[in-house]
Amino acid sequence: MSQRKERRGIHVDQSELHCNKGCGYYGNAAWQGLCSKCWREEYQRARQKQIQEDWALAEKLQREEEVAYASIQGAQPQAQPQASVAPFSKFEEKKTNEKTRKVTTVKKFFSPSSRTAPKKENQEGKTPSPSISRQSSIETDRVSRDFVDFLKTLHKPGREVHKQSRAFIEIMANKKDLSADELSECVQDFYQNLSDRLMTHFKGSSERVERVMDEVEKYIMTRLYKSVFCPETTDDEEKDLATQNRIRALHWVDIQMLCVPVDEEIPEVSDNVVKAITDVIEMDSKRVPRDKLACITRCSKHIFSAIKITKSEPASADDFLPTLIYIVLKANPPRLQSNIQYITRFCNPSRLMTGEDGYYFTNLCCAVAFIEKLDAQSLNLDPEDFERYMSGQASPRRPEADSGWPQVDPPTGSAASSPALSQVYQNLDLLSGLGSRQDRVLEGVQSLQRDLITWQESVEREVQEILEKYPLEIRLPTPSAIDSDNVENDRLPPPLTPQVFAG
């Protein structure tokens, strides 16, 4: 009881949810606490630094090669060293192409030359990529039709957006060798360039641009979902299994341990908890990052509703995060890490940096990070008890008993505050009663079986005694005439004889 009184709620300062650079946007654990904008800047800066280091290393190796070659061929004419420099020029050209590959890949969609080369485009259109030629799913076809119908309302800009989106999908379908970060960079570059062009066309109307970008994201990510979600080049699948096993091992964590201000005995609260669990599980069935974010937002709103009904006052951030952790532990969402990484890599960055979607997604990342680092100190438990609970040797909910059936006490504490646990204890009570009734039935069956054997032996014994006392005698009857016992045979008339009449 003393541990329960000393237990403190899970507190996260709101400043910890923002970007570590202090830009005011929401950060993300997957981006080392940075927002998407700052992370891209850091990523590009680190990538540029790596390219420069590669250049320096290549130049150093080339100089060493030239010195070694000059020491061997010192007496040769000047034309010979020039031949050795030729391979380096090819290497330099290759590095330059590699350096500008991503920039030209995206920018060529927006260059004016793409409008003046219809013949080349038609020629390339004769060889569709595998992603275009394969049979599309029903959902993909529906999204494509909706995207075309939406772009028709934009007239000329809509045709340009559709053209660039299809070209980008075809290019991405052939880039299967890229890493997840490189795929993400290509998609984010496309978002940024298209958004800038739309902002210029719509003259700064951010609402219209955001609406168009939402439809573009839906169309593109639905088409690319199979190739970019949990790619083979990442360890997302291993992280999914590790998180799932971790949550399974923490199945014994209850409401009181997390200081969750939710009373599931209230029907409305219980309904909101079930809806929140359903929403976070449903996230895996969505293809578009925006739709996955919508599931997280609905889940969070159900959590706020449950807290508000329980406390009869608006919920605070300190109440929300522990409840979200509790919901994640109860739901154990499938492919949780893959879904978080998918949203992080391919969602429109403006949604993750600001707004309620970004706030709720940041809290979900904090909840998953807390679950991964959860220890005995976090729950104010003894380390030995924590290890026993994690290994399954004991459970804080299950009282130990020597008998085969658990000894069920009236539910108190966490059991009394949870209708599911109350139902479990009621079922255990019923099982205990059924066990005693089964024992009584077995005893009655054995007694009846003994009585039947005794009755059968007594009947056999009585029959034998009667047979011995009154032996059975079988007397054969003597043959006699039919009328032998009739004393008045002489007075009987003679028997009738058959007569024949001539006809």
Short mmCIF file of C-alpha atoms in Angstrom, two decimals:
data_model
loop_
_atom_site.label_atom_id
_atom_site.label_comp_id
_atom_site.label_asym_id
_atom_site.label_seq_id
_atom_site.Cartn_x
_atom_site.Cartn_y
_atom_site.Cartn_z
CA MET A 1 0.00 0.00 0.00
CA SER A 2 2.88 2.35 0.72
CA GLN A 3 4.16 1.93 -2.81
CA ARG A 4 0.78 2.89 -4.22
CA LYS A 5 0.65 6.05 -2.15
CA GLU A 6 4.14 7.07 -3.23
CA ARG A 7 3.49 6.33 -6.88
CA ARG A 8 3.70 9.41 -9.06
CA GLY A 9 2.10 10.04 -12.39
CA ILE A 10 4.04 10.08 -15.64
CA HIS A 11 4.95 13.69 -16.37
CA VAL A 12 6.35 15.06 -19.60
CA ASP A 13 7.03 18.76 -19.96
CA GLN A 14 5.43 20.25 -23.05
CA SER A 15 8.77 21.76 -24.01
CA GLU A 16 10.12 18.23 -24.40
CA LEU A 17 7.65 17.62 -27.22
CA HIS A 18 9.01 20.49 -29.31
CA CYS A 19 12.03 20.52 -31.59
CA ASN A 20 15.41 20.55 -29.87
CA LYS A 21 16.45 23.42 -32.16
CA GLY A 22 13.88 25.66 -30.52
CA CYS A 23 12.02 26.42 -33.76
CA GLY A 24 8.64 25.92 -32.08
CA TYR A 25 7.53 22.90 -34.12
CA TYR A 26 6.91 19.43 -32.69
CA GLY A 27 9.91 17.13 -32.60
CA ASN A 28 10.11 13.41 -33.17
CA ALA A 29 12.12 10.70 -31.47
CA ALA A 30 12.87 9.16 -34.88
CA TRP A 31 14.50 12.46 -35.88
CA GLN A 32 16.56 12.74 -32.68
CA GLY A 33 14.08 15.19 -31.17
CA LEU A 34 14.03 17.49 -34.21
CA CYS A 35 11.12 18.54 -36.38
CA SER A 36 10.98 17.44 -40.01
CA LYS A 37 12.32 20.77 -41.27
CA CYS A 38 15.35 20.85 -38.97
CA TRP A 39 15.97 17.14 -39.49
CA ARG A 40 16.12 17.53 -43.26
CA GLU A 41 18.55 20.40 -42.87
CA GLU A 42 20.74 18.34 -40.57
CA TYR A 43 20.47 15.32 -42.85
CA GLN A 44 21.43 17.30 -45.94
CA ARG A 45 24.25 19.00 -44.04
CA ALA A 46 25.60 15.63 -42.88
CA ARG A 47 25.20 14.20 -46.38
CA GLN A 48 27.04 17.15 -47.92
CA LYS A 49 29.79 16.71 -45.37
CA GLN A 50 30.05 13.04 -46.25
CA ILE A 51 30.28 13.88 -49.95
CA GLN A 52 33.07 16.37 -49.28
CA GLU A 53 34.93 13.80 -47.21
CA ASP A 54 34.56 11.29 -50.03
CA TRP A 55 35.92 13.85 -52.46
CA ALA A 56 38.88 14.60 -50.21
CA LEU A 57 39.61 10.89 -49.81
CA ALA A 58 39.37 10.34 -53.57
CA GLU A 59 41.71 13.24 -54.29
CA LYS A 60 44.16 11.98 -51.67
CA LEU A 61 44.18 8.50 -53.18
CA GLN A 62 44.60 10.00 -56.64
CA ARG A 63 47.60 12.08 -55.54
CA GLU A 64 49.20 9.04 -53.93
CA GLU A 65 48.60 7.11 -57.13
CA GLU A 66 50.13 9.86 -59.24
CA VAL A 67 53.20 10.06 -56.98
CA ALA A 68 53.64 6.29 -57.12
CA TYR A 69 53.17 6.28 -60.88
CA ALA A 70 55.62 9.18 -61.34
CA SER A 71 58.28 7.43 -59.30
CA ILE A 72 58.02 4.37 -61.52
CA GLN A 73 57.61 6.10 -64.88
CA GLY A 74 59.81 9.15 -64.20
CA ALA A 75 61.65 8.92 -67.49
CA GLN A 76 58.50 8.57 -69.65
CA PRO A 77 57.19 11.49 -71.82
CA GLN A 78 54.58 13.92 -70.49
CA ALA A 79 51.83 12.30 -72.55
CA GLN A 80 51.87 9.20 -70.34
CA PRO A 81 50.82 10.87 -67.03
CA GLN A 82 47.94 12.50 -68.83
CA ALA A 83 46.59 9.05 -69.63
CA SER A 84 46.62 8.23 -65.92
CA VAL A 85 44.64 11.36 -65.14
CA ALA A 86 41.88 10.29 -67.52
CA PRO A 87 40.45 7.65 -65.18
CA PHE A 88 40.26 10.25 -62.42
CA SER A 89 38.34 12.59 -64.69
CA LYS A 90 35.83 9.82 -65.28
CA PHE A 91 35.63 9.24 -61.54
CA GLU A 92 35.09 12.97 -60.99
CA GLU A 93 32.32 13.00 -63.57
CA LYS A 94 30.67 10.00 -61.91
CA LYS A 95 30.79 11.64 -58.48
CA THR A 96 29.30 14.83 -59.90
CA ASN A 97 26.44 12.89 -61.43
CA GLU A 98 25.90 11.04 -58.17
CA LYS A 99 25.91 14.32 -56.24
CA THR A 100 23.26 15.96 -58.42
CA ARG A 101 21.19 12.84 -59.13
CA LYS A 102 18.41 13.50 -56.62
CA VAL A 103 18.18 17.19 -57.45
CA THR A 104 17.74 16.59 -61.17
CA THR A 105 15.36 13.70 -60.55
CA VAL A 106 12.84 15.96 -58.83
CA LYS A 107 13.51 19.29 -60.54
CA LYS A 108 13.08 17.94 -64.04
CA PHE A 109 9.39 17.45 -63.28
CA PHE A 110 9.06 21.20 -62.87
CA SER A 111 11.40 22.40 -65.64
CA PRO A 112 9.89 24.13 -68.70
CA SER A 113 11.64 21.67 -70.99
CA SER A 114 9.19 19.00 -69.93
CA ARG A 115 6.44 20.93 -71.72
CA THR A 116 8.31 21.26 -75.00
CA ALA A 117 9.24 17.63 -75.48
CA PRO A 118 5.96 15.78 -76.08
CA LYS A 119 7.48 13.37 -78.56
CA LYS A 120 10.06 12.15 -76.11
CA GLU A 121 7.49 11.84 -73.40
CA ASN A 122 5.17 9.84 -75.64
CA GLN A 123 8.03 7.64 -76.63
CA GLU A 124 8.84 6.94 -73.01
CA GLY A 125 5.17 6.32 -72.31
CA LYS A 126 5.23 3.29 -74.61
CA THR A 127 7.23 1.34 -72.03
CA PRO A 128 5.27 1.59 -68.78
CA SER A 129 6.93 0.74 -65.53
CA PRO A 130 6.07 -2.48 -63.71
CA SER A 131 4.03 -0.59 -61.12
CA ILE A 132 1.81 0.90 -63.86
CA SER A 133 1.43 -2.25 -65.92
CA ARG A 134 0.50 -4.58 -63.07
CA GLN A 135 -3.12 -4.98 -62.14
CA SER A 136 -4.15 -2.34 -59.62
CA SER A 137 -6.14 -3.10 -56.57
CA ILE A 138 -9.68 -1.89 -56.07
CA GLU A 139 -8.57 0.72 -53.58
CA THR A 140 -5.88 2.02 -55.91
CA ASP A 141 -8.37 2.35 -58.74
CA ARG A 142 -10.82 4.18 -56.52
CA VAL A 143 -8.15 6.59 -55.26
CA SER A 144 -6.99 7.25 -58.84
CA ARG A 145 -10.53 8.08 -59.96
CA ASP A 146 -11.08 10.35 -56.98
CA PHE A 147 -7.77 12.10 -57.66
CA VAL A 148 -8.66 12.73 -61.32
CA ASP A 149 -12.13 13.99 -60.36
CA PHE A 150 -10.62 16.37 -57.82
CA LEU A 151 -8.02 17.72 -60.27
CA LYS A 152 -10.71 18.44 -62.85
CA THR A 153 -11.94 21.22 -60.58
CA LEU A 154 -8.52 22.90 -60.83
CA HIS A 155 -8.53 22.92 -64.67
CA LYS A 156 -5.03 23.71 -66.01
CA PRO A 157 -3.10 23.39 -62.70
CA GLY A 158 -4.87 20.08 -62.15
CA ARG A 159 -3.56 18.66 -65.43
CA GLU A 160 -0.03 19.74 -64.55
CA VAL A 161 -0.27 18.22 -61.05
CA HIS A 162 -1.59 14.95 -62.46
CA LYS A 163 1.17 14.81 -65.05
CA GLN A 164 3.92 15.44 -62.51
CA SER A 165 2.45 12.98 -60.00
CA ARG A 166 2.29 10.16 -62.55
CA ALA A 167 5.84 10.90 -63.71
CA PHE A 168 7.07 10.86 -60.11
CA ILE A 169 5.39 7.49 -59.45
CA GLU A 170 7.02 5.98 -62.52
CA ILE A 171 10.44 7.28 -61.46
CA MET A 172 10.00 5.96 -57.91
CA ALA A 173 8.90 2.55 -59.15
CA ASN A 174 12.34 2.10 -60.74
CA LYS A 175 14.28 3.19 -57.63
CA LYS A 176 13.98 -0.03 -55.67
CA ASP A 177 17.65 0.03 -54.70
CA LEU A 178 17.38 3.21 -52.63
CA SER A 179 17.39 3.15 -48.85
CA ALA A 180 14.39 4.23 -46.80
CA ASP A 181 15.97 7.60 -46.02
CA GLU A 182 16.70 8.23 -49.68
CA LEU A 183 13.12 7.29 -50.63
CA SER A 184 11.86 9.64 -47.96
CA GLU A 185 14.09 12.43 -49.22
CA CYS A 186 12.79 12.01 -52.78
CA VAL A 187 9.15 12.12 -51.62
CA GLN A 188 9.74 15.11 -49.36
CA ASP A 189 11.56 16.97 -52.14
CA PHE A 190 8.63 16.35 -54.44
CA TYR A 191 6.20 17.63 -51.80
CA GLN A 192 8.28 20.76 -51.26
CA ASN A 193 8.72 21.62 -54.93
CA LEU A 194 5.09 20.99 -55.81
CA SER A 195 3.93 22.96 -52.79
CA ASP A 196 6.10 25.93 -53.77
CA ARG A 197 4.71 25.92 -57.31
CA LEU A 198 1.13 25.68 -56.08
CA MET A 199 1.73 28.47 -53.60
CA THR A 200 2.85 30.68 -56.47
CA HIS A 201 -0.15 29.73 -58.60
CA PHE A 202 -2.75 30.18 -55.85
CA LYS A 203 -1.07 33.43 -54.73
CA GLY A 204 -0.37 32.41 -51.15
CA SER A 205 -3.64 30.61 -50.38
CA SER A 206 -2.24 28.05 -47.95
CA GLU A 207 -5.62 26.36 -47.41
CA ARG A 208 -6.05 25.52 -51.09
CA VAL A 209 -2.43 24.39 -51.35
CA GLU A 210 -2.84 22.15 -48.31
CA ARG A 211 -5.99 20.61 -49.77
CA VAL A 212 -4.25 19.85 -53.06
CA MET A 213 -1.21 18.43 -51.26
CA ASP A 214 -3.47 16.16 -49.20
CA GLU A 215 -4.92 14.69 -52.39
CA VAL A 216 -1.46 14.36 -53.93
CA GLU A 217 -0.18 12.56 -50.86
CA LYS A 218 -3.18 10.22 -50.91
CA TYR A 219 -2.69 9.37 -54.58
CA ILE A 220 1.08 8.94 -54.49
CA MET A 221 1.35 6.97 -51.25
CA THR A 222 -1.51 4.66 -52.18
CA ARG A 223 0.35 3.75 -55.36
CA LEU A 224 3.75 3.43 -53.65
CA TYR A 225 2.55 1.81 -50.43
CA LYS A 226 3.71 -1.74 -51.13
CA SER A 227 7.22 -0.67 -52.08
CA VAL A 228 7.91 1.92 -49.37
CA PHE A 229 6.10 0.54 -46.31
CA CYS A 230 8.52 -1.49 -44.18
CA PRO A 231 11.12 -1.89 -46.96
CA GLU A 232 13.60 -4.73 -46.87
CA THR A 233 16.52 -2.30 -46.53
CA THR A 234 15.41 -1.37 -42.99
CA ASP A 235 15.09 -3.18 -39.67
CA ASP A 236 11.49 -2.04 -39.15
CA GLU A 237 10.21 -5.61 -39.01
CA GLU A 238 12.66 -6.57 -36.27
CA LYS A 239 11.65 -3.48 -34.30
CA ASP A 240 7.98 -4.43 -34.71
CA LEU A 241 8.59 -7.88 -33.25
CA ALA A 242 10.67 -6.49 -30.39
CA THR A 243 7.99 -3.93 -29.48
CA GLN A 244 5.23 -6.51 -29.72
CA ASN A 245 7.07 -8.93 -27.44
CA ARG A 246 7.84 -6.10 -25.04
CA ILE A 247 4.17 -5.13 -24.76
CA ARG A 248 3.17 -8.78 -24.29
CA ALA A 249 5.63 -9.07 -21.42
CA LEU A 250 4.06 -5.97 -19.82
CA HIS A 251 0.52 -7.37 -19.88
CA TRP A 252 0.38 -7.23 -16.06
CA VAL A 253 0.71 -3.42 -15.88
CA ASP A 254 -2.60 -1.97 -14.68
CA ILE A 255 -4.24 1.42 -14.36
CA GLN A 256 -3.00 2.19 -10.86
CA MET A 257 0.63 1.47 -11.72
CA LEU A 258 0.50 4.12 -14.45
CA CYS A 259 -1.70 6.51 -12.41
CA VAL A 260 -4.28 6.59 -15.21
CA PRO A 261 -7.23 8.83 -14.27
CA VAL A 262 -9.84 6.60 -15.93
CA ASP A 263 -12.68 4.67 -14.26
CA GLU A 264 -13.73 1.84 -16.57
CA GLU A 265 -16.65 0.98 -14.31
CA ILE A 266 -18.47 3.91 -15.93
CA PRO A 267 -20.10 2.60 -19.15
CA GLU A 268 -19.31 5.72 -21.19
CA VAL A 269 -15.68 5.61 -20.10
CA SER A 270 -15.43 1.92 -20.96
CA ASP A 271 -16.90 2.60 -24.42
CA ASN A 272 -14.35 5.37 -25.07
CA VAL A 273 -11.51 3.09 -23.99
CA VAL A 274 -12.68 0.37 -26.39
CA LYS A 275 -13.00 2.90 -29.23
CA ALA A 276 -9.52 4.25 -28.54
CA ILE A 277 -8.07 0.73 -28.68
CA THR A 278 -9.95 0.06 -31.92
CA ASP A 279 -8.67 3.25 -33.54
CA VAL A 280 -5.01 2.65 -32.73
CA ILE A 281 -5.29 -0.92 -34.06
CA GLU A 282 -7.08 0.28 -37.20
CA MET A 283 -4.07 2.48 -38.03
CA ASP A 284 -2.29 -0.49 -39.61
CA SER A 285 -5.09 -1.03 -42.16
CA LYS A 286 -4.64 2.43 -43.69
CA ARG A 287 -2.30 3.18 -46.59
CA VAL A 288 -2.07 6.96 -46.58
CA PRO A 289 0.02 8.61 -43.83
CA ARG A 290 -2.72 11.20 -43.32
CA ASP A 291 -5.28 8.43 -42.69
CA LYS A 292 -2.97 6.78 -40.18
CA LEU A 293 -2.62 10.12 -38.41
CA ALA A 294 -6.40 10.44 -38.37
CA CYS A 295 -6.64 7.13 -36.49
CA ILE A 296 -4.17 8.42 -33.89
CA THR A 297 -6.16 11.65 -33.56
CA ARG A 298 -9.47 9.81 -33.06
CA CYS A 299 -7.84 7.55 -30.49
CA SER A 300 -6.50 10.56 -28.60
CA LYS A 301 -9.87 12.32 -28.61
CA HIS A 302 -11.55 9.22 -27.15
CA ILE A 303 -8.89 9.23 -24.43
CA PHE A 304 -9.60 12.88 -23.60
CA SER A 305 -13.33 12.09 -23.48
CA ALA A 306 -12.77 9.18 -21.08
CA ILE A 307 -10.64 11.33 -18.77
CA LYS A 308 -13.13 14.20 -18.86
CA ILE A 309 -16.05 11.92 -17.93
CA THR A 310 -14.08 10.33 -15.10
CA LYS A 311 -12.77 13.56 -13.58
CA SER A 312 -15.75 15.75 -14.54
CA GLU A 313 -13.27 18.34 -15.78
CA PRO A 314 -11.10 18.85 -18.89
CA ALA A 315 -8.09 16.55 -19.14
CA SER A 316 -4.54 17.84 -18.89
CA ALA A 317 -1.42 16.76 -20.73
CA ASP A 318 -0.18 14.96 -17.60
CA ASP A 319 -3.36 12.87 -17.67
CA PHE A 320 -3.24 12.19 -21.41
CA LEU A 321 0.20 10.60 -21.79
CA PRO A 322 -0.22 7.89 -19.07
CA THR A 323 -3.63 7.00 -20.49
CA LEU A 324 -2.17 6.77 -24.01
CA ILE A 325 0.53 4.44 -22.70
CA TYR A 326 -2.16 2.31 -21.05
CA ILE A 327 -4.16 2.16 -24.31
CA VAL A 328 -1.08 1.11 -26.30
CA LEU A 329 -0.31 -1.62 -23.75
CA LYS A 330 -3.87 -2.96 -23.94
CA ALA A 331 -4.10 -2.73 -27.74
CA ASN A 332 -0.59 -3.92 -28.71
CA PRO A 333 -1.07 -2.45 -32.22
CA PRO A 334 0.30 -4.52 -35.11
CA ARG A 335 3.46 -3.24 -36.82
CA LEU A 336 3.57 -0.23 -34.55
CA GLN A 337 7.17 0.77 -35.34
CA SER A 338 6.67 0.36 -39.08
CA ASN A 339 3.61 2.58 -39.02
CA ILE A 340 5.41 5.27 -37.03
CA GLN A 341 8.38 5.19 -39.39
CA TYR A 342 6.08 5.25 -42.42
CA ILE A 343 4.30 8.36 -41.14
CA THR A 344 7.61 9.97 -40.26
CA ARG A 345 9.16 9.36 -43.66
CA PHE A 346 6.29 10.04 -46.08
CA CYS A 347 3.71 12.24 -44.39
CA ASN A 348 3.31 15.87 -45.42
CA PRO A 349 5.80 17.54 -43.03
CA SER A 350 3.43 20.41 -42.17
CA ARG A 351 1.09 17.94 -40.45
CA LEU A 352 3.81 16.58 -38.18
CA MET A 353 5.23 19.97 -37.21
CA THR A 354 2.02 21.74 -36.16
CA GLY A 355 -1.63 21.13 -35.31
CA GLU A 356 -3.37 18.48 -33.29
CA ASP A 357 -2.20 15.69 -35.59
CA GLY A 358 1.42 16.58 -34.90
CA TYR A 359 0.80 16.90 -31.16
CA TYR A 360 -0.93 13.52 -30.86
CA PHE A 361 1.66 11.79 -33.06
CA THR A 362 4.49 13.21 -30.94
CA ASN A 363 2.80 11.90 -27.80
CA LEU A 364 2.43 8.46 -29.39
CA CYS A 365 6.17 8.42 -30.13
CA CYS A 366 6.82 9.39 -26.49
CA ALA A 367 4.51 6.60 -25.29
CA VAL A 368 6.34 3.99 -27.38
CA ALA A 369 9.71 5.27 -26.16
CA PHE A 370 8.48 5.08 -22.55
CA ILE A 371 7.28 1.48 -23.04
CA GLU A 372 10.66 0.49 -24.47
CA LYS A 373 12.48 1.96 -21.44
CA LEU A 374 9.92 0.96 -18.80
CA ASP A 375 11.60 -0.45 -15.68
CA ALA A 376 10.91 -1.08 -12.00
CA GLN A 377 11.74 2.49 -11.03
CA SER A 378 9.22 3.87 -13.52
CA LEU A 379 6.44 1.92 -11.78
CA ASN A 380 7.84 2.29 -8.25
CA LEU A 381 8.21 -1.47 -7.92
CA ASP A 382 10.87 -3.62 -6.37
CA PRO A 383 13.35 -4.74 -9.07
CA GLU A 384 12.98 -8.40 -8.08
CA ASP A 385 9.18 -8.20 -8.32
CA PHE A 386 9.47 -6.42 -11.67
CA GLU A 387 11.68 -9.20 -13.06
CA ARG A 388 9.29 -11.87 -11.75
CA TYR A 389 6.36 -10.13 -13.39
CA MET A 390 8.24 -9.74 -16.67
CA SER A 391 9.27 -13.41 -16.73
CA GLY A 392 5.74 -14.59 -15.94
CA GLN A 393 6.71 -16.28 -12.66
CA ALA A 394 4.21 -14.13 -10.75
CA SER A 395 1.51 -11.58 -11.38
CA PRO A 396 0.35 -8.69 -9.17
CA ARG A 397 -3.25 -9.53 -10.04
CA ARG A 398 -3.23 -13.27 -9.31
CA PRO A 399 -3.10 -14.33 -5.62
CA GLU A 400 -1.06 -17.44 -5.02
CA ALA A 401 -2.87 -20.53 -3.66
CA ASP A 402 -1.91 -24.10 -2.93
CA SER A 403 -5.10 -25.63 -4.27
CA GLY A 404 -5.72 -26.45 -7.90
CA TRP A 405 -8.32 -23.70 -8.16
CA PRO A 406 -7.33 -20.11 -7.40
CA GLN A 407 -8.71 -18.64 -4.21
CA VAL A 408 -10.82 -15.71 -5.32
CA ASP A 409 -11.23 -12.75 -2.99
CA PRO A 410 -13.63 -9.88 -3.60
CA PRO A 411 -12.11 -7.56 -6.23
CA THR A 412 -10.40 -4.54 -4.77
CA GLY A 413 -8.03 -1.88 -6.03
CA SER A 414 -7.31 -2.17 -9.73
CA ALA A 415 -9.73 -5.09 -10.10
CA ALA A 416 -12.57 -3.03 -8.68
CA SER A 417 -11.80 -0.15 -11.06
CA SER A 418 -11.76 -2.35 -14.17
CA PRO A 419 -14.90 -4.12 -15.40
CA ALA A 420 -12.77 -6.60 -17.33
CA LEU A 421 -10.87 -7.62 -14.19
CA SER A 422 -14.12 -7.80 -12.22
CA GLN A 423 -15.49 -10.16 -14.85
CA VAL A 424 -12.34 -12.26 -14.63
CA TYR A 425 -12.71 -12.62 -10.87
CA GLN A 426 -16.38 -13.50 -11.27
CA ASN A 427 -15.47 -16.17 -13.81
CA LEU A 428 -12.84 -17.56 -11.44
CA ASP A 429 -15.47 -17.69 -8.69
CA LEU A 430 -17.83 -19.58 -10.98
CA LEU A 431 -15.06 -21.98 -11.96
CA SER A 432 -14.36 -22.67 -8.31
CA GLY A 433 -18.04 -23.49 -7.74
CA LEU A 434 -18.12 -25.67 -10.85
CA GLY A 435 -15.08 -27.55 -9.57
CA SER A 436 -16.72 -28.43 -6.26
CA ARG A 437 -19.93 -29.41 -8.03
CA GLN A 438 -17.97 -31.64 -10.38
CA ASP A 439 -16.34 -33.36 -7.42
CA ARG A 440 -19.74 -34.00 -5.86
CA VAL A 441 -21.09 -35.37 -9.13
CA LEU A 442 -18.14 -37.74 -9.44
CA GLU A 443 -18.66 -38.97 -5.91
CA GLY A 444 -22.36 -39.58 -6.66
CA VAL A 445 -21.50 -41.48 -9.84
CA GLN A 446 -19.07 -43.73 -7.98
CA SER A 447 -21.63 -44.34 -5.22
CA LEU A 448 -24.31 -45.22 -7.78
CA GLN A 449 -21.92 -47.59 -9.49
CA ARG A 450 -21.21 -49.36 -6.19
CA ASP A 451 -24.95 -49.58 -5.43
CA LEU A 452 -25.66 -51.12 -8.83
CA ILE A 453 -22.99 -53.76 -8.33
CA THR A 454 -24.33 -54.58 -4.85
CA TRP A 455 -27.94 -54.78 -6.13
CA GLN A 456 -26.90 -57.09 -8.98
CA GLU A 457 -25.10 -59.42 -6.56
CA SER A 458 -28.06 -59.47 -4.13
CA VAL A 459 -30.53 -60.30 -6.95
CA GLU A 460 -28.32 -63.11 -8.19
CA ARG A 461 -27.99 -64.46 -4.65
CA GLU A 462 -31.77 -64.45 -4.03
CA VAL A 463 -32.49 -66.16 -7.37
CA GLN A 464 -29.97 -68.85 -6.54
CA GLU A 465 -31.52 -69.45 -3.13
CA ILE A 466 -35.02 -69.84 -4.64
CA LEU A 467 -33.74 -72.24 -7.27
CA GLU A 468 -32.12 -74.36 -4.60
CA LYS A 469 -35.25 -74.32 -2.42
CA TYR A 470 -37.71 -74.98 -5.22
CA PRO A 471 -35.95 -76.95 -7.93
CA LEU A 472 -37.54 -76.80 -11.30
CA GLU A 473 -39.15 -80.07 -12.43
CA ILE A 474 -40.20 -80.54 -16.01
CA ARG A 475 -42.93 -83.19 -16.56
CA LEU A 476 -43.63 -84.36 -20.06
CA PRO A 477 -47.44 -84.78 -20.81
CA THR A 478 -48.81 -88.25 -21.80
CA PRO A 479 -50.50 -88.45 -25.23
CA SER A 480 -54.29 -89.10 -25.21
CA ALA A 481 -57.26 -88.91 -27.56
CA ILE A 482 -59.13 -85.73 -27.87
CA ASP A 483 -62.36 -87.11 -26.31
CA SER A 484 -60.76 -89.48 -23.84
CA ASP A 485 -61.90 -87.49 -20.86
CA ASN A 486 -65.50 -87.24 -22.09
CA VAL A 487 -67.69 -89.82 -20.18
CA GLU A 488 -70.66 -89.41 -22.46
CA ASN A 489 -69.04 -90.54 -25.66
CA ASP A 490 -71.68 -93.16 -26.24
CA ARG A 491 -74.46 -90.60 -26.55
CA LEU A 492 -72.71 -88.60 -29.17
CA PRO A 493 -74.05 -88.86 -32.75
CA PRO A 494 -71.91 -90.51 -35.37
CA PRO A 495 -69.57 -88.31 -37.24
CA LEU A 496 -70.77 -86.70 -40.39
CA THR A 497 -69.70 -88.17 -43.69
CA PRO A 498 -69.30 -86.11 -46.76
CA GLN A 499 -72.01 -86.50 -49.42
CA VAL A 500 -71.74 -85.89 -53.13
CA PHE A 501 -74.79 -84.56 -55.05
CA ALA A 502 -75.01 -84.87 -58.76
CA GLY A 503 -75.50 -81.55 -60.38
#
